[in-house]
Tab-separated table of C-alpha atoms in Angstrom:
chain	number	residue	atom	x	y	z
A	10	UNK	CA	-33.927	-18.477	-80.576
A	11	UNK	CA	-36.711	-18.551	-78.162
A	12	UNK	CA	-38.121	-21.800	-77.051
A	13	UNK	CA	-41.225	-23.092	-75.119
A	14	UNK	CA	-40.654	-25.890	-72.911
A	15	UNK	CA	-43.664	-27.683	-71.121
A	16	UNK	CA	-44.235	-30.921	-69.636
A	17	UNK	CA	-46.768	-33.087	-68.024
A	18	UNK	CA	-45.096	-35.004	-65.417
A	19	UNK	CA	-46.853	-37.284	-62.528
A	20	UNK	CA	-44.420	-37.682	-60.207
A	21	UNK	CA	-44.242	-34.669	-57.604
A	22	UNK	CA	-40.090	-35.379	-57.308
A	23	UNK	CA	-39.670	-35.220	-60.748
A	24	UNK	CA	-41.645	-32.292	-61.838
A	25	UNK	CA	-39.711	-30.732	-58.908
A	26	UNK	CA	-36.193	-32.109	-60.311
A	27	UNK	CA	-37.166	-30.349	-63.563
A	28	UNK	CA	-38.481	-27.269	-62.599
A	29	UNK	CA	-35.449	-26.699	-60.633
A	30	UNK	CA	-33.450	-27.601	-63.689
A	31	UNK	CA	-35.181	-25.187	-65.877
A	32	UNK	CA	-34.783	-22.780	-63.265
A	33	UNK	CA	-31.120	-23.055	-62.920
A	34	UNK	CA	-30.306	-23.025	-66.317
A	35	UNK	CA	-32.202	-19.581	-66.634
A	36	UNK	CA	-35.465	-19.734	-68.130
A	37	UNK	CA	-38.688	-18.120	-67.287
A	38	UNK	CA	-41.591	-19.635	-65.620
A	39	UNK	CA	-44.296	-18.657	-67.410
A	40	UNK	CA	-47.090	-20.990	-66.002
A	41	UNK	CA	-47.132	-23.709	-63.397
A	42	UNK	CA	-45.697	-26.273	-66.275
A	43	UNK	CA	-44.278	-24.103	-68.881
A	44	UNK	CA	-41.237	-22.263	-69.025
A	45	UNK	CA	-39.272	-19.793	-71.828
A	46	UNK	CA	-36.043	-19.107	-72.578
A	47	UNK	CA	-33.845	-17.811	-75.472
A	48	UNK	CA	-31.564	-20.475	-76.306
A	49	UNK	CA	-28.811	-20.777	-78.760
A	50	UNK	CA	-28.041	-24.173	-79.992
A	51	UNK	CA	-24.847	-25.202	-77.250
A	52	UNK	CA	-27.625	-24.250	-74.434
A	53	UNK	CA	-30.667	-26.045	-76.352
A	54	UNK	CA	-28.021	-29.509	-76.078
A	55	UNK	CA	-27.451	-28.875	-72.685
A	56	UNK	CA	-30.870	-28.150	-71.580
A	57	UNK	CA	-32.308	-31.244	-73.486
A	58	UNK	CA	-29.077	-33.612	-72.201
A	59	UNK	CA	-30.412	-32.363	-68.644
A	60	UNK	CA	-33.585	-33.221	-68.932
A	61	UNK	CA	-32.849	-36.702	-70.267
A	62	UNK	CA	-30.973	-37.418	-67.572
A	63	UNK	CA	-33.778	-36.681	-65.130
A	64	UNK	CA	-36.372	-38.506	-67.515
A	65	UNK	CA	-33.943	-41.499	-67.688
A	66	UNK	CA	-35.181	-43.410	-64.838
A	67	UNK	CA	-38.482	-45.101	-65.700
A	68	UNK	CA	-41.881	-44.626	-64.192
A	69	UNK	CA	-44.262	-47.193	-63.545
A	70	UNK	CA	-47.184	-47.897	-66.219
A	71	UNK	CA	-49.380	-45.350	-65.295
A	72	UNK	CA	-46.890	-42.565	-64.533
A	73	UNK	CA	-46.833	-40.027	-66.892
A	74	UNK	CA	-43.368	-38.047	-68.023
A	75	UNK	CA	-43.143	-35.869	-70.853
A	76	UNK	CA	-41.260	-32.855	-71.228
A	77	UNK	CA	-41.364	-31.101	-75.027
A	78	UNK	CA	-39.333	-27.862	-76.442
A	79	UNK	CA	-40.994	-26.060	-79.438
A	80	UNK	CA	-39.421	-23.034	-81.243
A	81	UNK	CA	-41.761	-20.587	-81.202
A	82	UNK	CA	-41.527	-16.643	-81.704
A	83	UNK	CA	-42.600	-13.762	-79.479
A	84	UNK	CA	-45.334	-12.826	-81.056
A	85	UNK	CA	-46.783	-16.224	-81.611
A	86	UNK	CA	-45.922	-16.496	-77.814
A	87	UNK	CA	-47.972	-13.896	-77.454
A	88	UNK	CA	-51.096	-15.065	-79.235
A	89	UNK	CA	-51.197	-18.094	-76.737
A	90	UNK	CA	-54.503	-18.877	-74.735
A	91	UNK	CA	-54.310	-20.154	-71.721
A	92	UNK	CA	-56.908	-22.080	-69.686
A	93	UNK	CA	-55.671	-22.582	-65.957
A	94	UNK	CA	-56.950	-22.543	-62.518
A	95	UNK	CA	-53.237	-21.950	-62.025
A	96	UNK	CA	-53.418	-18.134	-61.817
A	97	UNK	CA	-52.328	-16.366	-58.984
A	98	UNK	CA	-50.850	-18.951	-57.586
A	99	UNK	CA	-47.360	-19.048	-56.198
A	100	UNK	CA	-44.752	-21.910	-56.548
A	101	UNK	CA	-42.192	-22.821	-53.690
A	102	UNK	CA	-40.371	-19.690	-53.824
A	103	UNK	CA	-43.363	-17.751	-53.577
A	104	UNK	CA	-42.858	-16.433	-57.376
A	105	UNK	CA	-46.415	-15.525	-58.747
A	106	UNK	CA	-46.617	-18.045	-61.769
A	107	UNK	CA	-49.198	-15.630	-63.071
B	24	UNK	CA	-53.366	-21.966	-88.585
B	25	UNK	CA	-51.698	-24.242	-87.248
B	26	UNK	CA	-52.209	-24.761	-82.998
B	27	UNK	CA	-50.461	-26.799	-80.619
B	28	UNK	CA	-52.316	-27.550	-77.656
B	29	UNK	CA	-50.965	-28.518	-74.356
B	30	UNK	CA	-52.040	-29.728	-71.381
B	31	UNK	CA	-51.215	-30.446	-67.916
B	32	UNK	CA	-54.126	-31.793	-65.752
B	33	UNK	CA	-53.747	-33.804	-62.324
B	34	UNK	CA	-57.295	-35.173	-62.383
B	35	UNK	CA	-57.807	-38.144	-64.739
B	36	UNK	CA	-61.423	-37.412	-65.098
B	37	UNK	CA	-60.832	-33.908	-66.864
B	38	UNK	CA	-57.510	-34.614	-68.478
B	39	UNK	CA	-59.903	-37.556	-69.730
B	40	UNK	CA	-62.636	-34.977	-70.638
B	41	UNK	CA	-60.564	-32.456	-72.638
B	42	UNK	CA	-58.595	-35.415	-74.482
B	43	UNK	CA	-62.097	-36.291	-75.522
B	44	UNK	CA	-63.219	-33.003	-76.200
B	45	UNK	CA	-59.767	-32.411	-78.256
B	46	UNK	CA	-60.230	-35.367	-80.139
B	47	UNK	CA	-64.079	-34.791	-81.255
B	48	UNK	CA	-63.067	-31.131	-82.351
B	49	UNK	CA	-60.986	-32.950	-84.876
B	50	UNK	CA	-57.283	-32.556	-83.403
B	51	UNK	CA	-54.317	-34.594	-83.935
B	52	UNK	CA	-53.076	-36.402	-80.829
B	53	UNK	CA	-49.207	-36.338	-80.786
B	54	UNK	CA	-48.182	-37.036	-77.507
B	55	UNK	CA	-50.071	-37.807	-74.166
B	56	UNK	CA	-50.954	-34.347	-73.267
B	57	UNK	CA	-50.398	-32.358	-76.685
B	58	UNK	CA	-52.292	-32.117	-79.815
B	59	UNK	CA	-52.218	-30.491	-83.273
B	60	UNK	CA	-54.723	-28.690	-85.409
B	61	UNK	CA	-54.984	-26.512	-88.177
B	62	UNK	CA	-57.828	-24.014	-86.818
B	63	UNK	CA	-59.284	-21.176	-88.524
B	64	UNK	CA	-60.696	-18.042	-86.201
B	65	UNK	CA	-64.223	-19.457	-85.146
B	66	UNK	CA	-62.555	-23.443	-84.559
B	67	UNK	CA	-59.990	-21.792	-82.058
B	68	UNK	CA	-62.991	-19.659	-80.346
B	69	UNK	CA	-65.138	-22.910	-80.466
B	70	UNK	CA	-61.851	-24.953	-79.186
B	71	UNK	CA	-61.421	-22.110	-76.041
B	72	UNK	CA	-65.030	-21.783	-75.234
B	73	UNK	CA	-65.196	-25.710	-74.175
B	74	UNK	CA	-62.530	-25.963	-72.737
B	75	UNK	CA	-62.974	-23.020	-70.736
B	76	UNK	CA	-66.539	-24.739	-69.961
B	77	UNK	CA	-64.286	-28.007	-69.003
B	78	UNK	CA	-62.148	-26.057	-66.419
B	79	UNK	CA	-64.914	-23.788	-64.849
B	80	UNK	CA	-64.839	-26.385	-61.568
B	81	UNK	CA	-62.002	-25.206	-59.737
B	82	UNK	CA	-60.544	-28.382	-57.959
B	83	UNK	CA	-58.832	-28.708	-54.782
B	84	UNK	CA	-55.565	-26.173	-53.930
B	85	UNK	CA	-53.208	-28.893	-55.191
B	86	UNK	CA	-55.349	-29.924	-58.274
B	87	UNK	CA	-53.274	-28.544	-61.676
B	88	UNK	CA	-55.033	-27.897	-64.572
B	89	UNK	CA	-53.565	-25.890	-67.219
B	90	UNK	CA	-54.383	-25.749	-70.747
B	91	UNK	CA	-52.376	-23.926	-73.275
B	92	UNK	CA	-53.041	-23.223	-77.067
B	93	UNK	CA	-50.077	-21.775	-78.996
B	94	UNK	CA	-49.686	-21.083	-82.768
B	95	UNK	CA	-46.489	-22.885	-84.225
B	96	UNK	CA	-45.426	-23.190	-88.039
B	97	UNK	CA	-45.055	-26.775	-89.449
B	98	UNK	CA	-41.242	-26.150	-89.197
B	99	UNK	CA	-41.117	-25.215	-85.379
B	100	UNK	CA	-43.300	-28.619	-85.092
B	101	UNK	CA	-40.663	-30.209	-86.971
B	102	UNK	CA	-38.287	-29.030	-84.693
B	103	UNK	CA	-39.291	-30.211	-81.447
B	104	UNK	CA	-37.260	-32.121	-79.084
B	105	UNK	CA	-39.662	-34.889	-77.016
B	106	UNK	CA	-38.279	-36.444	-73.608
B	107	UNK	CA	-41.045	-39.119	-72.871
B	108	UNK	CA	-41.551	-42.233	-71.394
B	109	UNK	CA	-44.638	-42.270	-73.245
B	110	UNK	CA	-42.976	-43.769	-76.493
B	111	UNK	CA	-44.989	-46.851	-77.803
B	112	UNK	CA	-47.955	-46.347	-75.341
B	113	UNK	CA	-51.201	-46.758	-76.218
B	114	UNK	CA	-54.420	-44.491	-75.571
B	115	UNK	CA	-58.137	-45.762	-74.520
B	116	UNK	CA	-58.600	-46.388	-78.202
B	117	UNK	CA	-55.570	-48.451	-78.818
B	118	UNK	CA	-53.924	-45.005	-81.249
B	119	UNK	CA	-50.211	-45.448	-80.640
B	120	UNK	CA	-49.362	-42.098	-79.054
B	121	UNK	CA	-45.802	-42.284	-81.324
């Protein structure tokens, strides 16, 4: 099933720690905080027992970590809109995130 | 049809702006940075136009701003896995955000 997974994260080290994370485990970067991958359910556990792990320690008041995973389909992944003064940029491997 | 709508914004003054904005046009907040609404055609042209007026000022080469509207069904919703510190908080208007 294929599965959106964004998150809004303050902390430069740990939107780096996750972003790696997704990377690893093979999903797509799709935009500067949003990634997609087809997961079945064993990889869905994994990815979200990661990510737990990572979010585990917590921030101070004002830090901000949230990281969500939403089924969606490809076509409804295809109606998205996106707003973004991200495009064209490129992340730390130089991969255009759009 | 039902829209999620996602956001992840470095500067507090336009993450404060579109959470406004998001708010007015009627939207459920359901975390920190997402919300929910049920939007016919001319709502989600309505919705992309501001927000699109929001973003026009580009910020600085390390300023994020990223906005993204996706359809879901009430059953993806259901479905969602949430990692979050943000459990229990509280927005400017005291609405627990879960």
């Amino acid at each position: 099933m294929l599965y959106l997974v964004f998150y809004d994260i303050s902390s430069d080290d740990l939107r780096n720690k996750v972003s790696n994370f997704l990377k690893q485990k093979g999903l797509e970067r799709v935009q500067y905080s949003v990634f997609l991958g087809d997961l079945n359910n064993s990889r869905l556990r994994d990815l979200e027992v990661g990510l737990r792990m990572i979010g585990k320690r917590k921030g101070g008041e004002d830090e901000r970590f949230l990281v969500m995973i939403v089924p969606v389909t490809e076509n409804q992944f295809r109606q998205r809109i996106v707003i973004s003064w991200e495009l064209g940029k490129r992340d730390e491997e130089g991969e255009v995130i759009w």
